[in-house]
């Protein structure tokens, strides 16, 4: 299986190295040959992201899967995330989010219809955990 890694942080003082390293480790453990690595320091609210634009140009002839640390690395806008997932699914390319443990396509290449409910469940758990930690 051929893959691409997309790592993003929002500011120049942040480091995407941990994201990339952990995604490389995941790829190695799962027999994914990393063909491309895209890394950038830019807000997920911005539409004009150079490395993301390069990722979007890839086709099924280039890769089978995109590895991201978490869904918010794709964007901070829900509608943009949904469109990105759909665009890659239409190309037959799966997106895997390590933090949420989600695959956007099933093994047979069909869309994983449960991924949106899983994402919402994951976000709710994270929000609840943050609230709990803030009150301790």
C-alpha positions in Angstrom: 0.0 0.0 0.0 1.3 3.5 -0.9 0.7 6.5 1.3 1.2 10.1 1.9 1.6 11.9 5.3 0.1 15.3 5.9 1.3 17.1 9.0 0.2 20.6 9.9 0.6 23.0 12.8 -0.9 26.4 13.1 2.0 28.6 14.0 5.7 29.0 13.2 6.7 28.3 16.8 5.0 24.9 16.8 6.6 21.7 15.5 5.0 19.1 13.3 7.9 16.6 13.8 6.0 14.5 16.4 3.0 14.1 14.1 5.2 13.1 11.1 7.4 10.7 13.2 4.4 8.9 14.7 2.7 8.6 11.3 5.9 7.2 9.8 6.0 4.6 12.6 2.3 3.8 12.0 3.0 3.4 8.3 6.0 1.1 9.0 4.0 -1.1 11.3 1.2 -1.4 8.8 3.2 -2.1 5.6 2.4 1.4 4.1 5.1 2.7 1.8 5.3 6.4 2.4 5.7 8.0 -1.0 5.1 11.6 0.0 5.4 13.8 3.1 3.7 17.2 3.2 4.4 19.4 6.2 3.4 23.0 6.8 3.0 25.7 9.4 -0.2 27.4 8.6 -3.7 27.9 10.2 -6.3 25.3 9.4 -8.7 28.1 8.8 -6.7 29.3 5.7 -7.8 27.9 2.4 -4.5 28.7 0.6 -2.2 26.1 2.0 0.7 25.2 -0.4 1.4 21.7 0.9 -2.2 20.8 1.2 -2.8 21.8 -2.5 0.0 19.4 -3.5 -1.7 16.6 -1.5 -5.0 17.4 -3.2 -3.4 16.8 -6.7 -2.5 13.2 -5.9 -4.5 10.4 -7.5 -5.1 6.7 -6.9 -2.2 6.1 -9.3 0.0 7.9 -6.7 -1.3 6.7 -3.3 -3.9 4.5 -1.6 -4.1 6.3 1.8 -3.4 9.6 3.5 -2.2 9.5 7.1 -3.0 12.5 9.3 -2.5 12.9 13.0 -6.1 14.0 13.6 -9.0 15.2 11.5 -8.4 18.9 12.4 -5.1 18.7 10.5 -7.0 18.7 7.3 -8.9 21.9 8.2 -10.6 23.7 11.1 -13.8 24.0 9.0 -16.2 21.1 9.2 -17.6 21.7 5.7 -14.1 21.7 4.2 -13.2 18.5 6.0 -16.4 16.8 4.7 -15.6 18.0 1.1 -12.0 16.9 1.4 -13.0 13.4 2.6 -15.5 13.2 -0.2 -13.1 14.3 -2.9 -10.5 11.7 -1.8 -13.1 9.0 -1.5 -14.2 9.7 -5.1 -10.6 9.1 -6.1 -10.6 5.9 -4.1 -8.1 7.3 -1.6 -8.7 6.5 2.1 -7.8 9.0 4.9 -6.7 7.6 8.2 -6.7 9.8 11.3 -4.4 8.4 14.0 -5.8 10.2 17.0 -9.4 9.1 16.2 -8.4 5.8 14.7 -10.7 6.4 11.8 -10.6 5.2 8.2 -12.8 7.0 5.6 -13.0 4.0 3.3 -13.7 0.3 4.1 -11.3 -2.4 3.0 -13.4 -3.0 -0.1 -13.1 0.7 -1.1 -16.6 1.7 -0.2 -17.2 4.8 1.9 -17.2 4.1 5.7 -20.6 5.6 6.5 -19.9 5.4 10.2 -16.9 7.7 10.1 -18.9 10.9 10.8 -20.7 9.5 13.8 -17.3 8.1 15.0 -15.8 11.6 14.6 -18.6 13.3 16.5 -18.3 10.7 19.3 -14.5 11.2 19.4 -14.9 15.0 19.5 -17.5 14.7 22.3 -15.2 12.5 24.4 -12.3 14.9 23.9 -14.4 17.9 24.9 -15.7 16.1 28.0 -12.2 15.0 29.0 -10.9 18.6 28.6 -13.8 19.9 30.7 -13.1 17.3 33.4 -9.4 18.1 33.4 -10.1 21.8 33.7 -12.2 21.3 36.9 -9.7 19.1 38.7 
